[in-house]
Amino acid sequence: MGRSGHACSVLGSLLLLLLLLPGPAAAQKGSAWKTLSGDAPAVIAKGGFSGLFPDSSDPAYLFAASNQDSAQWCDVRLTKDGVGICLPDIKMDNCTTISDLFPKGKKTYRVNGVSMTGWFSVDYNSIDLTNVTLLRAILSRTNRFDGSFTLVQVEVALSQYKAPAWLNVQAASVT
């Protein structure tokens, strides 16, 4: 091979080496998080850490608040005296012991145009709900904590847990 062949070979090798070297983007440290910003993902804790504890219970909110990247989600239900409570279902009998304490409290309402029968927070003053405890709303989860925790008022959830909050008000009309 002549001089020009050797020069082409060296030039080709250099070009190949330049192509294989990492570019300027690779020199920057990549984020471990695959989010658009590269920051840790925000966790919206619906009912707190409700995978273990009953949804909307005190320990569920406390556990979720211990994660600095979380926001609390509270499904707001109003009582007869206008106090907001956090409950995962508009029908209290689906997630609390209300039917045990008030066995004759079952009523029927039209909620957003749909007839629903059960126990509803709008029928009780907040003081009446003091002894009502939470149950797991998803039956495949552990029942170990059923009946262990009382209802959480919205004001307590906002002041005590010191985490950003999402207040979800679902029912536009209850008649």
Short mmCIF file of N, CA and C in Angstrom, two decimals:
data_model
loop_
_atom_site.label_atom_id
_atom_site.label_comp_id
_atom_site.label_asym_id
_atom_site.label_seq_id
_atom_site.Cartn_x
_atom_site.Cartn_y
_atom_site.Cartn_z
N MET A 1 0.84 -1.15 0.00
CA MET A 1 0.00 0.00 0.00
C MET A 1 0.90 1.23 0.00
N GLY A 2 0.51 2.24 -0.79
CA GLY A 2 1.32 3.44 -0.92
C GLY A 2 0.98 4.43 0.17
N ARG A 3 1.67 5.58 0.01
CA ARG A 3 1.48 6.63 1.00
C ARG A 3 0.03 7.10 1.05
N SER A 4 -0.60 7.26 -0.09
CA SER A 4 -1.97 7.76 -0.10
C SER A 4 -2.93 6.73 0.50
N GLY A 5 -2.66 5.44 0.29
CA GLY A 5 -3.49 4.39 0.87
C GLY A 5 -3.37 4.37 2.38
N HIS A 6 -2.13 4.58 2.87
CA HIS A 6 -1.89 4.60 4.31
C HIS A 6 -2.56 5.83 4.94
N ALA A 7 -2.49 6.98 4.27
CA ALA A 7 -3.11 8.20 4.77
C ALA A 7 -4.63 8.04 4.83
N CYS A 8 -5.20 7.40 3.81
CA CYS A 8 -6.65 7.15 3.80
C CYS A 8 -7.04 6.22 4.93
N SER A 9 -6.20 5.23 5.17
CA SER A 9 -6.48 4.28 6.23
C SER A 9 -6.44 4.97 7.60
N VAL A 10 -5.44 5.82 7.81
CA VAL A 10 -5.33 6.55 9.07
C VAL A 10 -6.49 7.52 9.22
N LEU A 11 -6.83 8.24 8.14
CA LEU A 11 -7.94 9.19 8.17
C LEU A 11 -9.27 8.47 8.44
N GLY A 12 -9.46 7.33 7.81
CA GLY A 12 -10.67 6.54 8.03
C GLY A 12 -10.76 6.04 9.46
N SER A 13 -9.62 5.62 10.02
CA SER A 13 -9.59 5.16 11.41
C SER A 13 -9.94 6.29 12.37
N LEU A 14 -9.38 7.49 12.11
CA LEU A 14 -9.69 8.65 12.94
C LEU A 14 -11.17 9.02 12.87
N LEU A 15 -11.71 8.98 11.65
CA LEU A 15 -13.12 9.29 11.47
C LEU A 15 -14.00 8.28 12.21
N LEU A 16 -13.66 7.02 12.12
CA LEU A 16 -14.40 5.98 12.83
C LEU A 16 -14.30 6.17 14.34
N LEU A 17 -13.11 6.52 14.82
CA LEU A 17 -12.91 6.76 16.24
C LEU A 17 -13.75 7.94 16.72
N LEU A 18 -13.83 9.02 15.93
CA LEU A 18 -14.65 10.18 16.28
C LEU A 18 -16.13 9.83 16.34
N LEU A 19 -16.57 8.96 15.44
CA LEU A 19 -17.97 8.55 15.45
C LEU A 19 -18.32 7.71 16.68
N LEU A 20 -17.36 6.94 17.15
CA LEU A 20 -17.62 6.06 18.28
C LEU A 20 -17.49 6.75 19.64
N LEU A 21 -16.81 7.91 19.68
CA LEU A 21 -16.66 8.63 20.94
C LEU A 21 -18.00 9.22 21.37
N PRO A 22 -18.24 9.27 22.67
CA PRO A 22 -19.49 9.88 23.12
C PRO A 22 -19.49 11.37 22.82
N GLY A 23 -20.66 11.88 22.46
CA GLY A 23 -20.81 13.28 22.11
C GLY A 23 -21.00 14.14 23.34
N PRO A 24 -21.25 15.44 23.17
CA PRO A 24 -21.43 16.35 24.30
C PRO A 24 -22.62 15.98 25.19
N ALA A 25 -23.68 15.42 24.62
CA ALA A 25 -24.85 15.05 25.42
C ALA A 25 -24.51 13.95 26.41
N ALA A 26 -23.64 13.04 26.01
CA ALA A 26 -23.28 11.94 26.89
C ALA A 26 -22.38 12.42 28.02
N ALA A 27 -21.73 13.56 27.84
CA ALA A 27 -20.86 14.08 28.88
C ALA A 27 -21.67 14.61 30.06
N GLN A 28 -22.92 15.01 29.81
CA GLN A 28 -23.77 15.48 30.89
C GLN A 28 -24.29 14.28 31.67
N LYS A 29 -24.39 14.46 32.96
CA LYS A 29 -24.88 13.37 33.78
C LYS A 29 -26.38 13.19 33.56
N GLY A 30 -26.82 12.00 33.21
CA GLY A 30 -28.24 11.71 32.99
C GLY A 30 -28.96 11.53 34.31
N SER A 31 -30.24 11.81 34.31
CA SER A 31 -31.06 11.66 35.50
C SER A 31 -31.48 10.21 35.66
N ALA A 32 -31.59 9.79 36.89
CA ALA A 32 -32.09 8.44 37.16
C ALA A 32 -33.60 8.37 36.91
N TRP A 33 -34.26 9.55 36.94
CA TRP A 33 -35.70 9.61 36.74
C TRP A 33 -36.03 9.83 35.28
N LYS A 34 -36.94 9.09 34.75
CA LYS A 34 -37.33 9.20 33.34
C LYS A 34 -38.55 10.11 33.17
N THR A 35 -38.59 11.19 33.96
CA THR A 35 -39.67 12.17 33.83
C THR A 35 -39.23 13.24 32.85
N LEU A 36 -40.15 14.07 32.40
CA LEU A 36 -39.80 15.13 31.44
C LEU A 36 -38.78 16.10 32.01
N SER A 37 -38.88 16.40 33.29
CA SER A 37 -37.95 17.35 33.90
C SER A 37 -36.68 16.68 34.42
N GLY A 38 -36.70 15.36 34.55
CA GLY A 38 -35.57 14.66 35.14
C GLY A 38 -35.65 14.59 36.65
N ASP A 39 -36.65 15.26 37.25
CA ASP A 39 -36.84 15.24 38.70
C ASP A 39 -37.60 13.98 39.11
N ALA A 40 -37.57 13.71 40.40
CA ALA A 40 -38.34 12.58 40.93
C ALA A 40 -39.81 12.80 40.61
N PRO A 41 -40.54 11.73 40.35
CA PRO A 41 -41.97 11.90 40.03
C PRO A 41 -42.75 12.36 41.26
N ALA A 42 -43.77 13.16 41.01
CA ALA A 42 -44.68 13.55 42.09
C ALA A 42 -45.63 12.39 42.35
N VAL A 43 -45.86 12.11 43.60
CA VAL A 43 -46.76 11.03 43.99
C VAL A 43 -48.04 11.66 44.51
N ILE A 44 -49.16 11.34 43.88
CA ILE A 44 -50.45 11.79 44.36
C ILE A 44 -51.04 10.64 45.17
N ALA A 45 -51.04 10.80 46.48
CA ALA A 45 -51.44 9.72 47.38
C ALA A 45 -52.94 9.80 47.64
N LYS A 46 -53.72 9.06 46.84
CA LYS A 46 -55.18 9.06 46.97
C LYS A 46 -55.56 8.39 48.28
N GLY A 47 -56.10 9.18 49.18
CA GLY A 47 -56.46 8.64 50.49
C GLY A 47 -55.25 8.33 51.34
N GLY A 48 -54.12 8.94 51.03
CA GLY A 48 -52.88 8.64 51.74
C GLY A 48 -52.25 7.38 51.18
N PHE A 49 -51.50 6.67 51.99
CA PHE A 49 -50.88 5.41 51.57
C PHE A 49 -51.93 4.32 51.77
N SER A 50 -52.89 4.28 50.84
CA SER A 50 -54.07 3.44 51.05
C SER A 50 -53.89 2.00 50.55
N GLY A 51 -52.70 1.64 50.14
CA GLY A 51 -52.47 0.25 49.75
C GLY A 51 -52.37 -0.66 50.96
N LEU A 52 -52.01 -0.10 52.09
CA LEU A 52 -51.89 -0.88 53.32
C LEU A 52 -52.96 -0.47 54.33
N PHE A 53 -53.03 0.81 54.62
CA PHE A 53 -53.99 1.32 55.60
C PHE A 53 -55.31 1.65 54.91
N PRO A 54 -56.41 1.70 55.67
CA PRO A 54 -57.68 2.10 55.05
C PRO A 54 -57.56 3.47 54.39
N ASP A 55 -58.15 3.60 53.23
CA ASP A 55 -58.16 4.84 52.47
C ASP A 55 -58.66 5.98 53.34
N SER A 56 -57.96 7.11 53.33
CA SER A 56 -58.32 8.33 54.05
C SER A 56 -58.17 8.21 55.56
N SER A 57 -57.37 7.28 56.04
CA SER A 57 -57.14 7.14 57.49
C SER A 57 -55.93 7.97 57.91
N ASP A 58 -55.86 8.25 59.20
CA ASP A 58 -54.76 9.02 59.75
C ASP A 58 -53.39 8.41 59.41
N PRO A 59 -53.15 7.11 59.66
CA PRO A 59 -51.83 6.57 59.33
C PRO A 59 -51.55 6.55 57.82
N ALA A 60 -52.59 6.41 57.01
CA ALA A 60 -52.38 6.44 55.56
C ALA A 60 -51.87 7.81 55.12
N TYR A 61 -52.45 8.87 55.66
CA TYR A 61 -51.99 10.23 55.33
C TYR A 61 -50.61 10.49 55.93
N LEU A 62 -50.37 10.08 57.17
CA LEU A 62 -49.07 10.30 57.80
C LEU A 62 -47.95 9.59 57.04
N PHE A 63 -48.20 8.36 56.66
CA PHE A 63 -47.18 7.59 55.93
C PHE A 63 -46.89 8.23 54.58
N ALA A 64 -47.92 8.65 53.88
CA ALA A 64 -47.71 9.30 52.58
C ALA A 64 -47.00 10.64 52.73
N ALA A 65 -47.31 11.38 53.80
CA ALA A 65 -46.68 12.68 54.03
C ALA A 65 -45.19 12.54 54.34
N SER A 66 -44.76 11.36 54.78
CA SER A 66 -43.34 11.17 55.06
C SER A 66 -42.51 11.16 53.79
N ASN A 67 -43.14 10.99 52.64
CA ASN A 67 -42.45 11.09 51.35
C ASN A 67 -42.53 12.54 50.90
N GLN A 68 -41.39 13.20 50.79
CA GLN A 68 -41.39 14.63 50.49
C GLN A 68 -41.89 14.96 49.10
N ASP A 69 -41.98 14.00 48.21
CA ASP A 69 -42.45 14.25 46.85
C ASP A 69 -43.91 13.85 46.67
N SER A 70 -44.67 13.82 47.76
CA SER A 70 -46.06 13.38 47.63
C SER A 70 -47.03 14.51 47.92
N ALA A 71 -48.20 14.38 47.35
CA ALA A 71 -49.32 15.28 47.63
C ALA A 71 -50.48 14.40 48.10
N GLN A 72 -51.21 14.86 49.09
CA GLN A 72 -52.34 14.10 49.63
C GLN A 72 -53.58 14.33 48.76
N TRP A 73 -54.33 13.28 48.54
CA TRP A 73 -55.60 13.37 47.82
C TRP A 73 -56.70 13.07 48.82
N CYS A 74 -57.64 13.98 48.96
CA CYS A 74 -58.78 13.80 49.87
C CYS A 74 -60.06 13.92 49.07
N ASP A 75 -60.86 12.85 49.05
CA ASP A 75 -62.20 12.91 48.47
C ASP A 75 -63.10 13.53 49.53
N VAL A 76 -63.52 14.77 49.30
CA VAL A 76 -64.25 15.55 50.31
C VAL A 76 -65.73 15.17 50.31
N ARG A 77 -66.25 14.91 51.51
CA ARG A 77 -67.68 14.70 51.74
C ARG A 77 -68.09 15.69 52.83
N LEU A 78 -69.21 16.34 52.66
CA LEU A 78 -69.67 17.30 53.66
C LEU A 78 -70.68 16.67 54.60
N THR A 79 -70.59 17.05 55.87
CA THR A 79 -71.56 16.60 56.86
C THR A 79 -72.74 17.58 56.89
N LYS A 80 -73.76 17.23 57.66
CA LYS A 80 -74.95 18.08 57.76
C LYS A 80 -74.60 19.49 58.26
N ASP A 81 -73.60 19.57 59.15
CA ASP A 81 -73.20 20.88 59.70
C ASP A 81 -72.06 21.53 58.90
N GLY A 82 -71.80 21.03 57.69
CA GLY A 82 -70.85 21.67 56.78
C GLY A 82 -69.39 21.36 57.00
N VAL A 83 -69.07 20.38 57.81
CA VAL A 83 -67.68 19.99 58.04
C VAL A 83 -67.25 19.03 56.93
N GLY A 84 -66.09 19.28 56.36
CA GLY A 84 -65.56 18.39 55.32
C GLY A 84 -64.82 17.22 55.94
N ILE A 85 -65.10 16.02 55.45
CA ILE A 85 -64.37 14.83 55.88
C ILE A 85 -63.81 14.15 54.63
N CYS A 86 -62.73 13.42 54.82
CA CYS A 86 -62.11 12.68 53.72
C CYS A 86 -62.63 11.25 53.73
N LEU A 87 -63.30 10.86 52.65
CA LEU A 87 -63.83 9.49 52.51
C LEU A 87 -63.71 9.07 51.06
N PRO A 88 -63.35 7.82 50.80
CA PRO A 88 -63.17 7.38 49.42
C PRO A 88 -64.46 7.15 48.64
N ASP A 89 -65.60 7.05 49.32
CA ASP A 89 -66.85 6.73 48.64
C ASP A 89 -67.96 7.62 49.18
N ILE A 90 -68.84 8.05 48.31
CA ILE A 90 -69.96 8.90 48.75
C ILE A 90 -70.91 8.12 49.65
N LYS A 91 -70.99 6.80 49.44
CA LYS A 91 -71.80 5.95 50.31
C LYS A 91 -70.92 5.49 51.47
N MET A 92 -71.22 6.01 52.64
CA MET A 92 -70.39 5.72 53.81
C MET A 92 -70.37 4.25 54.18
N ASP A 93 -71.43 3.52 53.87
CA ASP A 93 -71.47 2.10 54.22
C ASP A 93 -70.47 1.28 53.41
N ASN A 94 -69.91 1.84 52.35
CA ASN A 94 -68.90 1.13 51.55
C ASN A 94 -67.50 1.23 52.16
N CYS A 95 -67.30 2.13 53.12
CA CYS A 95 -65.94 2.33 53.62
C CYS A 95 -65.87 2.64 55.12
N THR A 96 -67.00 2.56 55.83
CA THR A 96 -67.00 2.85 57.27
C THR A 96 -67.93 1.89 58.01
N THR A 97 -67.94 2.04 59.32
CA THR A 97 -68.82 1.24 60.19
C THR A 97 -70.14 1.96 60.47
N ILE A 98 -70.51 2.92 59.65
CA ILE A 98 -71.70 3.74 59.88
C ILE A 98 -72.98 2.91 60.05
N SER A 99 -73.12 1.83 59.28
CA SER A 99 -74.36 1.04 59.35
C SER A 99 -74.48 0.29 60.68
N ASP A 100 -73.36 0.01 61.34
CA ASP A 100 -73.40 -0.63 62.66
C ASP A 100 -73.87 0.35 63.73
N LEU A 101 -73.46 1.60 63.61
CA LEU A 101 -73.80 2.61 64.62
C LEU A 101 -75.18 3.23 64.39
N PHE A 102 -75.59 3.33 63.15
CA PHE A 102 -76.88 3.92 62.79
C PHE A 102 -77.62 2.96 61.85
N PRO A 103 -78.12 1.83 62.37
CA PRO A 103 -78.72 0.81 61.50
C PRO A 103 -79.95 1.30 60.73
N LYS A 104 -80.61 2.33 61.21
CA LYS A 104 -81.80 2.83 60.51
C LYS A 104 -81.49 4.08 59.68
N GLY A 105 -80.24 4.31 59.39
CA GLY A 105 -79.84 5.53 58.68
C GLY A 105 -79.80 5.43 57.17
N LYS A 106 -80.21 4.30 56.63
CA LYS A 106 -80.16 4.12 55.17
C LYS A 106 -81.17 5.04 54.49
N LYS A 107 -80.70 5.76 53.46
CA LYS A 107 -81.57 6.67 52.70
C LYS A 107 -81.27 6.54 51.22
N THR A 108 -82.15 7.09 50.42
CA THR A 108 -81.96 7.10 48.97
C THR A 108 -81.90 8.55 48.50
N TYR A 109 -80.88 8.84 47.71
CA TYR A 109 -80.70 10.17 47.12
C TYR A 109 -80.41 10.02 45.63
N ARG A 110 -80.69 11.09 44.91
CA ARG A 110 -80.25 11.17 43.51
C ARG A 110 -78.93 11.92 43.53
N VAL A 111 -77.89 11.25 43.13
CA VAL A 111 -76.54 11.84 43.11
C VAL A 111 -76.13 11.99 41.66
N ASN A 112 -76.01 13.23 41.22
CA ASN A 112 -75.68 13.51 39.82
C ASN A 112 -76.62 12.78 38.87
N GLY A 113 -77.91 12.72 39.24
CA GLY A 113 -78.91 12.12 38.39
C GLY A 113 -79.09 10.62 38.55
N VAL A 114 -78.31 9.98 39.42
CA VAL A 114 -78.39 8.53 39.62
C VAL A 114 -78.93 8.25 41.02
N SER A 115 -79.92 7.36 41.12
CA SER A 115 -80.48 6.99 42.41
C SER A 115 -79.49 6.09 43.16
N MET A 116 -79.15 6.50 44.41
CA MET A 116 -78.21 5.73 45.23
C MET A 116 -78.82 5.53 46.61
N THR A 117 -78.69 4.31 47.14
CA THR A 117 -79.20 3.98 48.46
C THR A 117 -78.04 3.59 49.36
N GLY A 118 -78.02 4.15 50.56
CA GLY A 118 -76.96 3.85 51.52
C GLY A 118 -76.94 4.87 52.63
N TRP A 119 -75.82 5.00 53.29
CA TRP A 119 -75.62 5.97 54.36
C TRP A 119 -74.77 7.10 53.78
N PHE A 120 -75.17 8.35 54.02
CA PHE A 120 -74.50 9.50 53.41
C PHE A 120 -74.08 10.49 54.49
N SER A 121 -72.95 11.12 54.30
CA SER A 121 -72.42 12.06 55.29
C SER A 121 -73.33 13.26 55.51
N VAL A 122 -74.10 13.66 54.51
CA VAL A 122 -74.97 14.84 54.63
C VAL A 122 -76.11 14.63 55.63
N ASP A 123 -76.31 13.40 56.09
CA ASP A 123 -77.37 13.11 57.05
C ASP A 123 -76.91 13.21 58.50
N TYR A 124 -75.63 13.46 58.73
CA TYR A 124 -75.08 13.43 60.08
C TYR A 124 -74.25 14.68 60.36
N ASN A 125 -74.35 15.18 61.59
CA ASN A 125 -73.46 16.23 62.04
C ASN A 125 -72.09 15.61 62.32
N SER A 126 -71.07 16.42 62.26
CA SER A 126 -69.71 15.89 62.46
C SER A 126 -69.55 15.23 63.82
N ILE A 127 -70.21 15.75 64.85
CA ILE A 127 -70.13 15.16 66.19
C ILE A 127 -70.73 13.76 66.20
N ASP A 128 -71.75 13.51 65.37
CA ASP A 128 -72.38 12.19 65.28
C ASP A 128 -71.42 11.14 64.72
N LEU A 129 -70.43 11.59 63.96
CA LEU A 129 -69.52 10.67 63.27
C LEU A 129 -68.24 10.39 64.06
N THR A 130 -68.18 10.88 65.29
CA THR A 130 -66.97 10.73 66.11
C THR A 130 -66.56 9.27 66.28
N ASN A 131 -67.51 8.37 66.46
CA ASN A 131 -67.20 6.96 66.71
C ASN A 131 -67.24 6.09 65.46
N VAL A 132 -67.50 6.69 64.32
CA VAL A 132 -67.50 5.93 63.06
C VAL A 132 -66.05 5.66 62.67
N THR A 133 -65.75 4.42 62.33
CA THR A 133 -64.38 4.07 61.94
C THR A 133 -64.33 3.63 60.48
N LEU A 134 -63.13 3.63 59.95
CA LEU A 134 -62.92 3.31 58.53
C LEU A 134 -62.73 1.81 58.31
N LEU A 135 -63.17 1.37 57.16
CA LEU A 135 -62.96 0.00 56.68
C LEU A 135 -62.22 0.08 55.35
N ARG A 136 -61.59 -1.01 54.99
CA ARG A 136 -60.96 -1.03 53.66
C ARG A 136 -62.06 -0.97 52.61
N ALA A 137 -61.87 -0.14 51.61
CA ALA A 137 -62.87 -0.01 50.55
C ALA A 137 -62.66 -1.06 49.47
N ILE A 138 -61.47 -1.61 49.41
CA ILE A 138 -61.16 -2.64 48.42
C ILE A 138 -60.97 -3.95 49.18
N LEU A 139 -61.87 -4.88 48.97
CA LEU A 139 -61.92 -6.09 49.80
C LEU A 139 -60.73 -7.02 49.63
N SER A 140 -59.96 -6.88 48.57
CA SER A 140 -58.79 -7.73 48.39
C SER A 140 -57.62 -7.28 49.27
N ARG A 141 -57.74 -6.13 49.91
CA ARG A 141 -56.69 -5.64 50.81
C ARG A 141 -56.92 -6.18 52.21
N THR A 142 -55.88 -6.10 53.04
CA THR A 142 -55.96 -6.67 54.39
C THR A 142 -57.05 -6.00 55.23
N ASN A 143 -57.72 -6.82 56.05
CA ASN A 143 -58.74 -6.30 56.96
C ASN A 143 -58.16 -6.03 58.35
N ARG A 144 -56.87 -6.16 58.48
CA ARG A 144 -56.20 -6.02 59.77
C ARG A 144 -56.49 -4.68 60.45
N PHE A 145 -56.68 -3.62 59.65
CA PHE A 145 -56.88 -2.29 60.24
C PHE A 145 -58.34 -1.84 60.21
N ASP A 146 -59.25 -2.69 59.76
CA ASP A 146 -60.67 -2.32 59.73
C ASP A 146 -61.14 -1.96 61.13
N GLY A 147 -61.83 -0.84 61.25
CA GLY A 147 -62.37 -0.41 62.52
C GLY A 147 -61.36 0.22 63.47
N SER A 148 -60.13 0.42 63.03
CA SER A 148 -59.08 0.94 63.91
C SER A 148 -58.93 2.46 63.88
N PHE A 149 -59.42 3.11 62.84
CA PHE A 149 -59.16 4.53 62.67
C PHE A 149 -60.45 5.31 62.42
N THR A 150 -60.55 6.48 63.05
CA THR A 150 -61.72 7.33 62.88
C THR A 150 -61.58 8.18 61.62
N LEU A 151 -62.66 8.88 61.28
CA LEU A 151 -62.68 9.72 60.09
C LEU A 151 -61.74 10.91 60.25
N VAL A 152 -61.17 11.36 59.14
CA VAL A 152 -60.26 12.51 59.14
C VAL A 152 -60.99 13.71 58.55
N GLN A 153 -61.01 14.81 59.28
CA GLN A 153 -61.61 16.03 58.76
C GLN A 153 -60.62 16.71 57.82
N VAL A 154 -61.15 17.40 56.82
CA VAL A 154 -60.32 18.06 55.80
C VAL A 154 -59.34 19.03 56.45
N GLU A 155 -59.82 19.83 57.41
CA GLU A 155 -58.94 20.80 58.06
C GLU A 155 -57.77 20.13 58.76
N VAL A 156 -58.00 18.97 59.35
CA VAL A 156 -56.92 18.22 60.00
C VAL A 156 -55.95 17.71 58.93
N ALA A 157 -56.49 17.19 57.86
CA ALA A 157 -55.63 16.67 56.78
C ALA A 157 -54.74 17.77 56.22
N LEU A 158 -55.26 18.98 56.10
CA LEU A 158 -54.48 20.08 55.55
C LEU A 158 -53.45 20.62 56.54
N SER A 159 -53.80 20.69 57.82
CA SER A 159 -52.90 21.30 58.80
C SER A 159 -51.91 20.31 59.42
N GLN A 160 -52.34 19.11 59.70
CA GLN A 160 -51.50 18.16 60.43
C GLN A 160 -50.46 17.47 59.55
N TYR A 161 -50.79 17.15 58.33
CA TYR A 161 -49.90 16.31 57.53
C TYR A 161 -48.86 17.08 56.74
N LYS A 162 -48.98 18.39 56.67
CA LYS A 162 -47.96 19.27 56.08
C LYS A 162 -47.48 18.81 54.71
N ALA A 163 -48.40 18.44 53.87
CA ALA A 163 -48.06 18.04 52.50
C ALA A 163 -49.02 18.78 51.56
N PRO A 164 -48.60 19.01 50.33
CA PRO A 164 -49.55 19.60 49.38
C PRO A 164 -50.80 18.72 49.30
N ALA A 165 -51.93 19.32 49.03
CA ALA A 165 -53.18 18.55 49.04
C ALA A 165 -54.00 18.78 47.78
N TRP A 166 -54.69 17.75 47.37
CA TRP A 166 -55.64 17.80 46.28
C TRP A 166 -56.99 17.48 46.91
N LEU A 167 -57.88 18.46 46.94
CA LEU A 167 -59.22 18.24 47.49
C LEU A 167 -60.16 17.93 46.33
N ASN A 168 -60.66 16.72 46.30
CA ASN A 168 -61.51 16.25 45.22
C ASN A 168 -62.97 16.27 45.67
N VAL A 169 -63.77 17.14 45.06
CA VAL A 169 -65.20 17.23 45.37
C VAL A 169 -65.94 16.65 44.18
N GLN A 170 -66.54 15.46 44.34
CA GLN A 170 -67.09 14.74 43.20
C GLN A 170 -68.55 15.02 42.91
N ALA A 171 -69.39 15.04 43.90
CA ALA A 171 -70.83 15.11 43.64
C ALA A 171 -71.26 16.56 43.39
N ALA A 172 -71.75 16.82 42.20
CA ALA A 172 -72.21 18.16 41.86
C ALA A 172 -73.57 18.44 42.50
N SER A 173 -74.39 17.40 42.64
CA SER A 173 -75.70 17.62 43.26
C SER A 173 -76.17 16.36 43.97
N VAL A 174 -76.68 16.56 45.18
CA VAL A 174 -77.29 15.48 45.96
C VAL A 174 -78.66 15.98 46.36
N THR A 175 -79.71 15.29 45.89
CA THR A 175 -81.08 15.72 46.21
C THR A 175 -81.89 14.57 46.76
#
